[in-house]
XYZ file of C-alpha atoms in Angstrom:
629
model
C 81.605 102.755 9.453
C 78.235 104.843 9.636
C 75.672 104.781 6.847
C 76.849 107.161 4.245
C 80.878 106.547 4.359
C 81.583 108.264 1.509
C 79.602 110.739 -0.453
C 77.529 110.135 -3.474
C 79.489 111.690 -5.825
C 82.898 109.787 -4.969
C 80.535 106.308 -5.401
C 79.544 106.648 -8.213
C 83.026 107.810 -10.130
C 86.225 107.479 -8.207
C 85.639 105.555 -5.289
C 84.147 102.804 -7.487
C 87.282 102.834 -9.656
C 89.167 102.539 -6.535
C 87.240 99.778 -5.495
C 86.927 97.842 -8.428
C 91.260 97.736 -8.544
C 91.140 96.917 -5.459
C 88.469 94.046 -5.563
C 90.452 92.556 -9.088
C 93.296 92.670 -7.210
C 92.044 90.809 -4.134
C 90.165 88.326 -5.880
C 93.371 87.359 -7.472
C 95.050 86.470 -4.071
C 92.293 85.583 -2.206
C 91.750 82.085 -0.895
C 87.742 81.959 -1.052
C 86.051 83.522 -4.130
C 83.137 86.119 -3.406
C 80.194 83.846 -2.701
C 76.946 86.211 -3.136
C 73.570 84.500 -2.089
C 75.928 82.104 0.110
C 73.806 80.525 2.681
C 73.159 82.585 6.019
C 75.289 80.336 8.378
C 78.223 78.278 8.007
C 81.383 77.547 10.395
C 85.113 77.381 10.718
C 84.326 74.395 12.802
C 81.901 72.077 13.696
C 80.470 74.312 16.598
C 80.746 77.775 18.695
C 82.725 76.535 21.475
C 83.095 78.961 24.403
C 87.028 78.553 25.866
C 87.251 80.550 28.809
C 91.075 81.997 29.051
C 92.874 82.511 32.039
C 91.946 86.247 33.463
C 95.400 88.460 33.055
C 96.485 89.757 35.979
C 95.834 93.705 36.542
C 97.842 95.779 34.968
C 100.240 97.818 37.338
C 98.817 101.391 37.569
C 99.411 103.574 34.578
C 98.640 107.152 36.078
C 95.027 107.012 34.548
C 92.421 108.940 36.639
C 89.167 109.743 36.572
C 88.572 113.389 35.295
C 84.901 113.494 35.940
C 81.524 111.701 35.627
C 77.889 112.205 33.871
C 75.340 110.381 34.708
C 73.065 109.970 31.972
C 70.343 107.629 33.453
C 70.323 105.290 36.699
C 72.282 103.052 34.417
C 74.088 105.307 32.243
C 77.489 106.961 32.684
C 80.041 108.876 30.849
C 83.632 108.839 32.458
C 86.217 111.361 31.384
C 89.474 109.734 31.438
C 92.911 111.294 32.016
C 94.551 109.281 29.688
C 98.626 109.752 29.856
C 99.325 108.471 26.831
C 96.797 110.372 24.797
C 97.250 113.558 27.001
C 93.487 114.373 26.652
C 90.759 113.382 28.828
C 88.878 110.180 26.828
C 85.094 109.950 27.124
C 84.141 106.492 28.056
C 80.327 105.428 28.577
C 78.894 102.680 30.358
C 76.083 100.649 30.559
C 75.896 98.993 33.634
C 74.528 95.485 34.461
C 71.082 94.878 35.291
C 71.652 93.787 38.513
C 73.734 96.961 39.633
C 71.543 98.764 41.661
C 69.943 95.676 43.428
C 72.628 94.047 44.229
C 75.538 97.080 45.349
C 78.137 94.286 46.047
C 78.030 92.330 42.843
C 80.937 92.511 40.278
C 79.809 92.131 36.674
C 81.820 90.932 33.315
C 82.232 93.741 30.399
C 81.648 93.877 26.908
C 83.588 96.761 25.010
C 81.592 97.745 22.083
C 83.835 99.767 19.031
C 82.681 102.162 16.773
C 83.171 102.940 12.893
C 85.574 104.660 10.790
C 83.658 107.727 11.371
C 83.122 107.326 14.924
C 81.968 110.680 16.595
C 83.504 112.492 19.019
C 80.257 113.097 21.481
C 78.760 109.277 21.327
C 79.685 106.123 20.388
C 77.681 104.625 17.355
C 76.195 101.571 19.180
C 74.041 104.119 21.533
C 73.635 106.618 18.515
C 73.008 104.238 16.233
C 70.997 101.135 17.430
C 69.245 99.748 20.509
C 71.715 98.557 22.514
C 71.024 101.094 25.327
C 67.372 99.310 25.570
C 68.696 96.014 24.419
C 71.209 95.713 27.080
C 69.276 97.069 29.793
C 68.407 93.019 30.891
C 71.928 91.634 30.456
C 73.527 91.229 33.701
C 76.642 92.539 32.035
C 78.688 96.096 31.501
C 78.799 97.873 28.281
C 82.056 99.573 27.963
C 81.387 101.846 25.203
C 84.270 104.012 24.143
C 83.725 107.487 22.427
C 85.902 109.095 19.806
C 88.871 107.757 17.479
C 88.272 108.273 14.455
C 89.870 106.123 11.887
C 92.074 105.314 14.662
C 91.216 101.566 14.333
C 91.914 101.484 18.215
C 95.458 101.490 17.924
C 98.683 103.332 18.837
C 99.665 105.149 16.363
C 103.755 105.951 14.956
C 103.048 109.693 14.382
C 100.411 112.298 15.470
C 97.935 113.387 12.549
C 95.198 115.610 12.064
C 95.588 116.982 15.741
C 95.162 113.519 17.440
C 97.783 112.108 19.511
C 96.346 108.304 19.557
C 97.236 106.089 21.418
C 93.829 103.990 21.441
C 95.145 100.148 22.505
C 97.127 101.258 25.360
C 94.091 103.448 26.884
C 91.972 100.162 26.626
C 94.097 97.609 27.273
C 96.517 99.787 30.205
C 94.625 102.681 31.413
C 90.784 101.727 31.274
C 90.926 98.384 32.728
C 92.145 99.166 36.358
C 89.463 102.161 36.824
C 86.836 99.678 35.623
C 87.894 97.117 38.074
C 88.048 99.744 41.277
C 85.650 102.011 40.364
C 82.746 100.172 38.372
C 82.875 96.932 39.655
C 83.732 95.607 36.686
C 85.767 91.890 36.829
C 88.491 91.018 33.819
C 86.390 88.417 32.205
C 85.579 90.409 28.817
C 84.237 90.664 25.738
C 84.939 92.845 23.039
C 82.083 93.575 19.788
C 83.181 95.875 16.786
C 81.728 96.718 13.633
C 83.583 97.493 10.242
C 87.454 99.179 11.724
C 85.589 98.148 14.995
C 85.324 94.345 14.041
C 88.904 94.770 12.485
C 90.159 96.103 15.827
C 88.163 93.235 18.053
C 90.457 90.606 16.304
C 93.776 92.069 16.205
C 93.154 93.466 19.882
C 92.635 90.263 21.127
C 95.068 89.001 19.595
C 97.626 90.917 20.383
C 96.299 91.242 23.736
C 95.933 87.439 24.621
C 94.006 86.277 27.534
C 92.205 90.137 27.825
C 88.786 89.118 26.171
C 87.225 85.731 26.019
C 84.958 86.503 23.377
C 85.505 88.529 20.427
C 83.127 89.706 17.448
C 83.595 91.103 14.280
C 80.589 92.577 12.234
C 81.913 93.256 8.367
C 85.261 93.974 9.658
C 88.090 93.961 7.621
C 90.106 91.100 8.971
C 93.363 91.240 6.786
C 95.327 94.404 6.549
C 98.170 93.597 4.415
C 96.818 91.371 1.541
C 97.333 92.738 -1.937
C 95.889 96.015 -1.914
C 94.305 96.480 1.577
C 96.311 99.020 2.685
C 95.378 101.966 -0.223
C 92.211 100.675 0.395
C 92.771 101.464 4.488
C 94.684 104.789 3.711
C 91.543 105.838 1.024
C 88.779 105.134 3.857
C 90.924 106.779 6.326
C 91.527 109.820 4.329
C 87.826 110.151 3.158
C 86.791 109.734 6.659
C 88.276 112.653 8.680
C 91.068 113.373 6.348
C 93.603 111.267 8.385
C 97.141 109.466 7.036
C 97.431 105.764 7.115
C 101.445 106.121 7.345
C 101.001 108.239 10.724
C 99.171 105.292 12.000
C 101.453 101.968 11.123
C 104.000 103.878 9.016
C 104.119 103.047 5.092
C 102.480 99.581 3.876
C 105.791 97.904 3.919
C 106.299 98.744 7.411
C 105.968 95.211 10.017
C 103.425 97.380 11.571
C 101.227 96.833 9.544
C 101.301 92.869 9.920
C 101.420 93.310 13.578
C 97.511 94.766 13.323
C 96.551 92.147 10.719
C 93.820 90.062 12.083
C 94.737 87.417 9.561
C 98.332 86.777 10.009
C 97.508 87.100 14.308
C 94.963 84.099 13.556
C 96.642 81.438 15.458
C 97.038 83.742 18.661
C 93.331 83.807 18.466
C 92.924 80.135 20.677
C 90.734 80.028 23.133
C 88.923 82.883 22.582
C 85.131 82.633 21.488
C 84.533 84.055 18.160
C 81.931 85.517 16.045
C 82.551 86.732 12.729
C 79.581 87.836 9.882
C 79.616 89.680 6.998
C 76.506 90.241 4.040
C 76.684 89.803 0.594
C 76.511 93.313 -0.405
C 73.004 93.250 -2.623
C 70.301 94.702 -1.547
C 68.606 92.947 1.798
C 65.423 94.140 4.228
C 66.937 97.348 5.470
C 68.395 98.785 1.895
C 66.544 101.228 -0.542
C 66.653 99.332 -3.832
C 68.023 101.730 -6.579
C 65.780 100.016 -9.198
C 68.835 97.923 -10.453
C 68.398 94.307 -9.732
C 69.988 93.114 -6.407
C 71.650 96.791 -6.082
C 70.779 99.103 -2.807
C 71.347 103.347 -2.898
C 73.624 102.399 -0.456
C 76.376 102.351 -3.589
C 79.382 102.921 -0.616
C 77.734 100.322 1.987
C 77.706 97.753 -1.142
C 81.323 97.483 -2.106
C 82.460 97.780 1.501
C 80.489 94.855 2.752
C 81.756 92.953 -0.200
C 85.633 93.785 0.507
C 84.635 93.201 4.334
C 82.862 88.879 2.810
C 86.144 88.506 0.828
C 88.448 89.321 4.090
C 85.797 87.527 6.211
C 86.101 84.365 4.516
C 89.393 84.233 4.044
C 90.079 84.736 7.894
C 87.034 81.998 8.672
C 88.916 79.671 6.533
C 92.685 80.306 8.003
C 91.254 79.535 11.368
C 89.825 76.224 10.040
C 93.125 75.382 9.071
C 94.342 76.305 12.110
C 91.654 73.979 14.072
C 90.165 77.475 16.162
C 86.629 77.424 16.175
C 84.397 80.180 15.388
C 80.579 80.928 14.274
C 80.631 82.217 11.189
C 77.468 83.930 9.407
C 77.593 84.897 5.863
C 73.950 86.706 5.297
C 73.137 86.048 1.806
C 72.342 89.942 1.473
C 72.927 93.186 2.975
C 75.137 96.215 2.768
C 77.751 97.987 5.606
C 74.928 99.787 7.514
C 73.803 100.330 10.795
C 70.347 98.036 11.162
C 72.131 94.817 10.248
C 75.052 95.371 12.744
C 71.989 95.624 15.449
C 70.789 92.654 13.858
C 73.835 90.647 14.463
C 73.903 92.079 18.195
C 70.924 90.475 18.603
C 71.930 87.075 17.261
C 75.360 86.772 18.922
C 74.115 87.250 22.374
C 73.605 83.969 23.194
C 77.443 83.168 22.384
C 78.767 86.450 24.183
C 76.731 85.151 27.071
C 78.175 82.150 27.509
C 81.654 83.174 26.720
C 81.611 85.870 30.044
C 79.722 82.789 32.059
C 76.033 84.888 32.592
C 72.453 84.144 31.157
C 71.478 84.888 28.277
C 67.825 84.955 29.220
C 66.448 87.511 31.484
C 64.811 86.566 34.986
C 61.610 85.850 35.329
C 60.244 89.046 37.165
C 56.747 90.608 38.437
C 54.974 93.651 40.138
C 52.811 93.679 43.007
C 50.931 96.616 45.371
C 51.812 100.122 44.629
C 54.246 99.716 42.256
C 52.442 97.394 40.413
C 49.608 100.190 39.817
C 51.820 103.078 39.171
C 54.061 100.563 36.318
C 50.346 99.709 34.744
C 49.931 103.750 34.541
C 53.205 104.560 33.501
C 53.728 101.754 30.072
C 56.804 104.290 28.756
C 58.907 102.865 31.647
C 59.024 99.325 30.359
C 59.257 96.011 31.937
C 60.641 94.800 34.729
C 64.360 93.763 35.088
C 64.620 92.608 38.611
C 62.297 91.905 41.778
C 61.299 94.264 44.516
C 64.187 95.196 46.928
C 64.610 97.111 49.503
C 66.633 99.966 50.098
C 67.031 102.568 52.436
C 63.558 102.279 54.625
C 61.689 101.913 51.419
C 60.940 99.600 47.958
C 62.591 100.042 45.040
C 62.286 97.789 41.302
C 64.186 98.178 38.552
C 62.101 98.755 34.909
C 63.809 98.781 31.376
C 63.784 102.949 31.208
C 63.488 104.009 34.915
C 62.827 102.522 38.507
C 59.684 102.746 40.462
C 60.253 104.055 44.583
C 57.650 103.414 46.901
C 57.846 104.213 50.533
C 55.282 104.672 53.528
C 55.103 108.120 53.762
C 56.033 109.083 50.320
C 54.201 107.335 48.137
C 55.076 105.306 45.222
C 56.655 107.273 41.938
C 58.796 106.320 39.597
C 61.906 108.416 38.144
C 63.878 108.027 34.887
C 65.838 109.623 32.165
C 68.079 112.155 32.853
C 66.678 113.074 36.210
C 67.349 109.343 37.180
C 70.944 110.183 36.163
C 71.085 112.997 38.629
C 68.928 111.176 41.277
C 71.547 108.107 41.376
C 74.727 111.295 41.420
C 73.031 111.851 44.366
C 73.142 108.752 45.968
C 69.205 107.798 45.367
C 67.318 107.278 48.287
C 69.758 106.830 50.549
C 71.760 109.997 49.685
C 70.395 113.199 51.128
C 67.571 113.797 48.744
C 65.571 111.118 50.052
C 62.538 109.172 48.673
C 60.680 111.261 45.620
C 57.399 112.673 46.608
C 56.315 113.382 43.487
C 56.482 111.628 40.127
C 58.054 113.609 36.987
C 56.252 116.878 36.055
C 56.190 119.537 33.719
C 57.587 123.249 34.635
C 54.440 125.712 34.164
C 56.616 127.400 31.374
C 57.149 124.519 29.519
C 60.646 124.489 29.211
C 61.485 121.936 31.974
C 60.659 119.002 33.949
C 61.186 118.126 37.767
C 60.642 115.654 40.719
C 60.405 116.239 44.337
C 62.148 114.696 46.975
C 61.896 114.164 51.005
C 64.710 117.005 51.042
C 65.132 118.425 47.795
C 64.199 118.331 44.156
C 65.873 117.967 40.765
C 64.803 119.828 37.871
C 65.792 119.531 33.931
C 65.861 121.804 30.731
C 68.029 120.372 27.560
C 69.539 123.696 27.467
C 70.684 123.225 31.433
C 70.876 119.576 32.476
C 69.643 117.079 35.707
C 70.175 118.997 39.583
C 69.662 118.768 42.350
C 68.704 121.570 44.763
C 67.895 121.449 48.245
C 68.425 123.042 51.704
C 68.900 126.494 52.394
C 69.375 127.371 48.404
C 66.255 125.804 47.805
C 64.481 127.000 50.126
C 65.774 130.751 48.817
C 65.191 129.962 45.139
C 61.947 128.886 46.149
C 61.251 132.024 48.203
C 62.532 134.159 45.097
C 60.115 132.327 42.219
C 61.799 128.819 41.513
C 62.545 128.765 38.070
C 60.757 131.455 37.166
C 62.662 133.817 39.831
C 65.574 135.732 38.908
C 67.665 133.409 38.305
C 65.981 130.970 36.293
C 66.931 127.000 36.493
C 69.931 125.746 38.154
C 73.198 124.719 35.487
C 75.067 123.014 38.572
C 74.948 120.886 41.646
C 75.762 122.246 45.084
C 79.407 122.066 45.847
C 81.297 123.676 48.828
C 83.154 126.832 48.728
C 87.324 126.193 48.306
C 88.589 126.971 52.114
C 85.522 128.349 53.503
C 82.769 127.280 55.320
C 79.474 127.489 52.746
C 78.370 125.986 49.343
C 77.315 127.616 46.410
C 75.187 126.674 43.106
C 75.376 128.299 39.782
C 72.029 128.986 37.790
C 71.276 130.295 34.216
C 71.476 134.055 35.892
C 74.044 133.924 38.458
C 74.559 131.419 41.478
C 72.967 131.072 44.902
C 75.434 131.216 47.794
C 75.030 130.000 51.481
C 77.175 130.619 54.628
C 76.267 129.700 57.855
C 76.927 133.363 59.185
C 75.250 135.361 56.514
C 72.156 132.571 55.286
C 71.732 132.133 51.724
C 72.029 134.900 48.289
C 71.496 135.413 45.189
C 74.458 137.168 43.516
C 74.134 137.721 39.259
C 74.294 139.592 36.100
C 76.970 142.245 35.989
C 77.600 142.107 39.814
C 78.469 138.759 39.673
C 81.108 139.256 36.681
C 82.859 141.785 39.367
C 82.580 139.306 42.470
C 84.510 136.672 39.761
C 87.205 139.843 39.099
C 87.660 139.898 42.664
C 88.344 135.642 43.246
C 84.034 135.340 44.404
C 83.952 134.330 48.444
C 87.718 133.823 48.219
C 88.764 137.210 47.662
C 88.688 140.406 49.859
C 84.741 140.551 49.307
C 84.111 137.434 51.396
C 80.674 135.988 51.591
C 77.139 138.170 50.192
C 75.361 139.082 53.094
C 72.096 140.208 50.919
C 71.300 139.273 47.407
C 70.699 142.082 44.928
C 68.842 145.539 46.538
C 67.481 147.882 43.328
C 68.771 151.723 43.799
C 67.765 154.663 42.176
C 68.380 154.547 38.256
C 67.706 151.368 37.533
C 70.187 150.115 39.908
C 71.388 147.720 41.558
C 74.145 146.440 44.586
C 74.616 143.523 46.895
C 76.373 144.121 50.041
C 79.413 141.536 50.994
C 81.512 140.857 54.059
C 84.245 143.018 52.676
C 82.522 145.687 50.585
C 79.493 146.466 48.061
C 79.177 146.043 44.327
C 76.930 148.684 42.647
C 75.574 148.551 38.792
C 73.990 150.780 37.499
C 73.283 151.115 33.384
C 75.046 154.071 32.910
C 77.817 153.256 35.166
C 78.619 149.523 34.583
C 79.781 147.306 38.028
C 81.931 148.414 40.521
C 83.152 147.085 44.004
C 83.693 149.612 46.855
C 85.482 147.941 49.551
C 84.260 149.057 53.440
C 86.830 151.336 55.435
C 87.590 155.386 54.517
C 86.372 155.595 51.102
C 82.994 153.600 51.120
C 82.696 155.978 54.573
C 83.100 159.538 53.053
C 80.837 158.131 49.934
C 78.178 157.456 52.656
C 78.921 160.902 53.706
C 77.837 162.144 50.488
C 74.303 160.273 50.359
C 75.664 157.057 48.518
C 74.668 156.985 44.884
C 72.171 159.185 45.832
C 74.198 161.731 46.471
C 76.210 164.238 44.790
C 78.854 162.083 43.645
C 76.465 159.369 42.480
C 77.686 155.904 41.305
C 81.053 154.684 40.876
C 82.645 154.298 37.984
C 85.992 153.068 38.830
C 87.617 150.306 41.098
C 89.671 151.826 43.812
C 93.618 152.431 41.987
C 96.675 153.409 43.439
C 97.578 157.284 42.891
C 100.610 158.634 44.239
C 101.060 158.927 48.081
C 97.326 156.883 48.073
C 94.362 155.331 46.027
C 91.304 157.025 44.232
C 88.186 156.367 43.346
C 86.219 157.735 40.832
C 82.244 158.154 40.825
C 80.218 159.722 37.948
C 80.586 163.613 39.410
C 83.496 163.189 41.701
C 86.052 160.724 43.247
C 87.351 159.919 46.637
C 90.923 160.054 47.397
C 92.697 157.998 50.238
C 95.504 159.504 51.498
C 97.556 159.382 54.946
C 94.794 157.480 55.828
C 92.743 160.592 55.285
C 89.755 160.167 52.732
C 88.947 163.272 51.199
C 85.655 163.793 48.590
C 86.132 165.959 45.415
């Protein structure tokens, strides 16, 4: 759950008389008393040991495909899902392994990192929220990093509520898994992380799930569901956070659903699985505000949850004793449910994680030499090195925390990063058809954007627009016509082809560039390009531009196309005049020039023919006879 669960009002007057009933009541059934100012580490068993299950075997194919994919970085990507269950395409970002770019062929292990009770629907709390972006960028491992569900706790749900249809542990356990495995090089030895519902969800997945994920974490999760009271505490959360109905998720309390999702009672189906489980006390610790009450944060919410999240801890910690499962167990002896002590933990179960999914936990030792070594010493944003030199399509490339450095003969070394990276490694990096950069990043001279060149192209950036690339004949054009500060400002798009024609097009802030290899490249926007859309753009019966947009008298404007012309004027508005009789007795007439001026009509069908009308006349088409009037 994020920092701030519940607002200050409800803390301080009914959510702490919720909590308080709820807390009597728990203490009463509970087999380990709250233990504030425990000490920091204790265990189920003697030691973390680190059982490595069988891998399951793939899961047949369940219809999941990809919808489409952002890159965010060189090492960051969001997938859109088709997921058939939920009916919705399911954003999914990844982290990927260190070692992904040097070494194409290598398959890496996963962790699958779950969100809060108020997980957001546009990033997952771990990126949002923490370092793990920077943290993981020297773990030769892939962070699976679902987006959305809130107060799902990553389960299928009995009903639909509050316009979600979810259907959470059959996307990750049925649909996810074989497009990680084909597409992302991604193997099935996995581990799962989860904080608060997240750390709930880690143990009952796994659980109920066994052999899917060899290590599992929970960070002040909940880990019973059904003791006395747990589920109006569940069903208050859940409302507070998004408004959602615990009985539309495992039906009423007395339903066996909800025993089937309780961590606690799945304990024994937890063997062989390497487990992590911490919780704080709930006073105040290093990352809390202190309210001025003795051993009490601001965080009044974060307080009671992380002491309902020891109590459920413990008692979980101390069924698996019984059970003889081993686990590391941390009680902090402070700390409240907030974000900077879940990255804390991160940090400190590494180690385990690592040795669960069979990688280091350290990272290689690594160094820079020649060109690259100069342009990392003059570039300190882009971090340290994560792997050795390598090369890669005639040239160097190394791998740095926040970007990679290219070097190449004839180029020149340069590094790129960020977003642009993202686009850069769309594009199939150096060896796609961008080639080596030329240039390192630089600033647009109206401040609004940021670029790098390439051997055959460049990429340029706003926030408002985006990473593209542009090259070839478009660029060339845009490049002609201003670059970015041309007509059409920066591009919104990448190149694609035209549907069923021979061409490509790109779409830009003011309109889209086109290229055919009959008519060369154009510049079609504004007003005139709302009427080319009308008429289905190159697919229709205007074909291809053959010129971008000529000014007229008036202010306006056309551009001429394989089938026909679309004028604009202000006064007028857009209009397409298709070539044959009509656009022939208009030329008759001196065009828009003349004394019929510009249209302000499509062609329509009249009876016996079709008309046009212009702004002091129209043109009628009849028996094949076009007449002016």
């Amino acid at each position: 759950m994020r920092v701030g669960l519940l607002r200050a009002e409800r803390q301080r007057v009914s959510a702490g008389v919720v909590r308080r009933r709820v807390l009597t009541s728990l203490a009463a059934v509970l087999v380990v008393p709250v233990a504030v100012g425990f000490t920091s580490t204790a265990t189920a068993s003697a030691a973390p040991v680190a059982v490595h299950a069988a891998p399951v075997a793939t899961q047949a194919p369940s219809g999941a495909t990809i919808h489409h994919v952002d890159w965010l970085s060189d090492r960051r990507v969001a997938l859109w899902v088709n997921s058939p269950s939920m009916g919705v395409p399911i954003q999914v970002q990844l982290l990927l392994a260190r070692d992904w770019n040097s070494k194409p062929t290598e398959k890496f292990p996963s962790v699958w990192m779950l969100d809060g009770l108020r997980a957001q629907d546009n990033e997952n709390g771990w990126t949002l929220e923490t370092d793990a972006e920077s943290f993981f960028a020297d773990k030769n491992i892939n962070v699976v990093l679902p987006v959305g569900g809130q107060s799902s706790f990553y389960s299928d749900w009995v009903a639909q509520d509050n316009g979600q249809n979810y259907q959470w542990e059959t996307f990750l356990t049925k649909e996810l898994p074989p497009i990680l495995q084909s597409d992302w090089r991604t193997t099935q030895t996995r581990g799962v992380v989860g904080l608060s519902m997240g750390g709930t969800s880690a143990m009952f997945l796994a659980a109920r799930n066994q052999g899917f994920f060899d290590f599992a974490a929970s960070l002040s999760g909940m880990l019973t569901t059904t003791a006395l009271g747990m589920p109006q505490a569940v069903a208050y959360a859940m409302s507070d956070a998004g408004g959602f109905d615990a009985n539309a998720m495992w039906g009423p309390p007395t339903s066996s659903a909800w025993e089937e999702h309780d961590p606690y009672l799945l304990a024994d189906k937890l063997k062989g699985v390497s487990l992590y489980i911490s919780s704080g006390s709930g006073t105040t610790g290093p990352y809390d505000q202190p309210s001025g009450i003795p051993g009490v944060s601001t965080n009044y919410a974060g307080m009671g949850l992380e002491i309902l999240s020891r109590l459920t801890s413990q008692t979980f910690a101390t069924k698996l004793n019984k059970l003889g499962i081993p686990a590391q167990v941390n009680y902090r002896p402070s700390g409240t449910h907030s974000w900077p002590y879940w990255q804390f933990e991160l940090h400190q179960l590494w180690p385990q994680l690592a040795a669960a999914v069979g990688i280091e936990a350290d990272k290689p030792v690594c160094g820079t030499g020649g060109s690259i070594a100069g342009v990392a010493a003059a570039s300190p944003w882009i971090g340290d090195c994560l792997t050795p030199e390598y090369s890669l399509a005639g040239g160097t490339v190394q791998d740095f925390r926040f970007g990679r450095i290219f070097a190449k003969s004839d180029t020149g070394t340069h590094p790129v990063a960020g977003v642009i990276g993202g686009a850069y490694q769309a594009a199939g990096g150096p060896a796609g058809p961008l080639g080596y950069p030329t240039t390192p990043e630089l600033g647009t001279p109206d401040g609004r954007g940021r670029f790098n060149h390439f051997e055959h192209g460049s990429i340029y950036w706003t926030p408002q627009t985006g990473a593209h690339a542009i090259r070839g004949a478009i660029l060339a054009e845009w490049a002609r016509q201003g670059w970015e500060g041309g007509p059409l400002g920066y591009p919104v798009a990448d190149e694609v082809p035209t549907p069923g024609k021979d061409g490509v097009v790109q779409g830009f802030e003011i309109g889209a560039m086109y290229y055919s290899p009959v008519h060369g490249t154009h510049r079609v926007q504004g007003m005139i390009m709302g009427k080319y859309a009308e008429f289905g753009y190159e697919g229709g019966w205007l074909g291809f531009p053959k010129t971008s947009e000529i000014a007229v008298k008036d202010g306006g404007r056309f551009n001429e196309f394989e089938g026909g012309n679309i004028y604009w004027s202000p006064l007028s508005g857009a209009w397409a005049i298709e070539n044959g009789p009509i656009f022939d007795a208009w030329k008759s007439v001196g065009y828009e020039a003349g004394r019929i001026g510009f249209p302000i009509s499509d062609k329509f069908v009249i009876p016996g023919g079709v008309q046009q009308n212009f702004q002091t006349g129209y043109i009628t088409l009849i028996d094949g006879k076009a007449e002016v009037h």
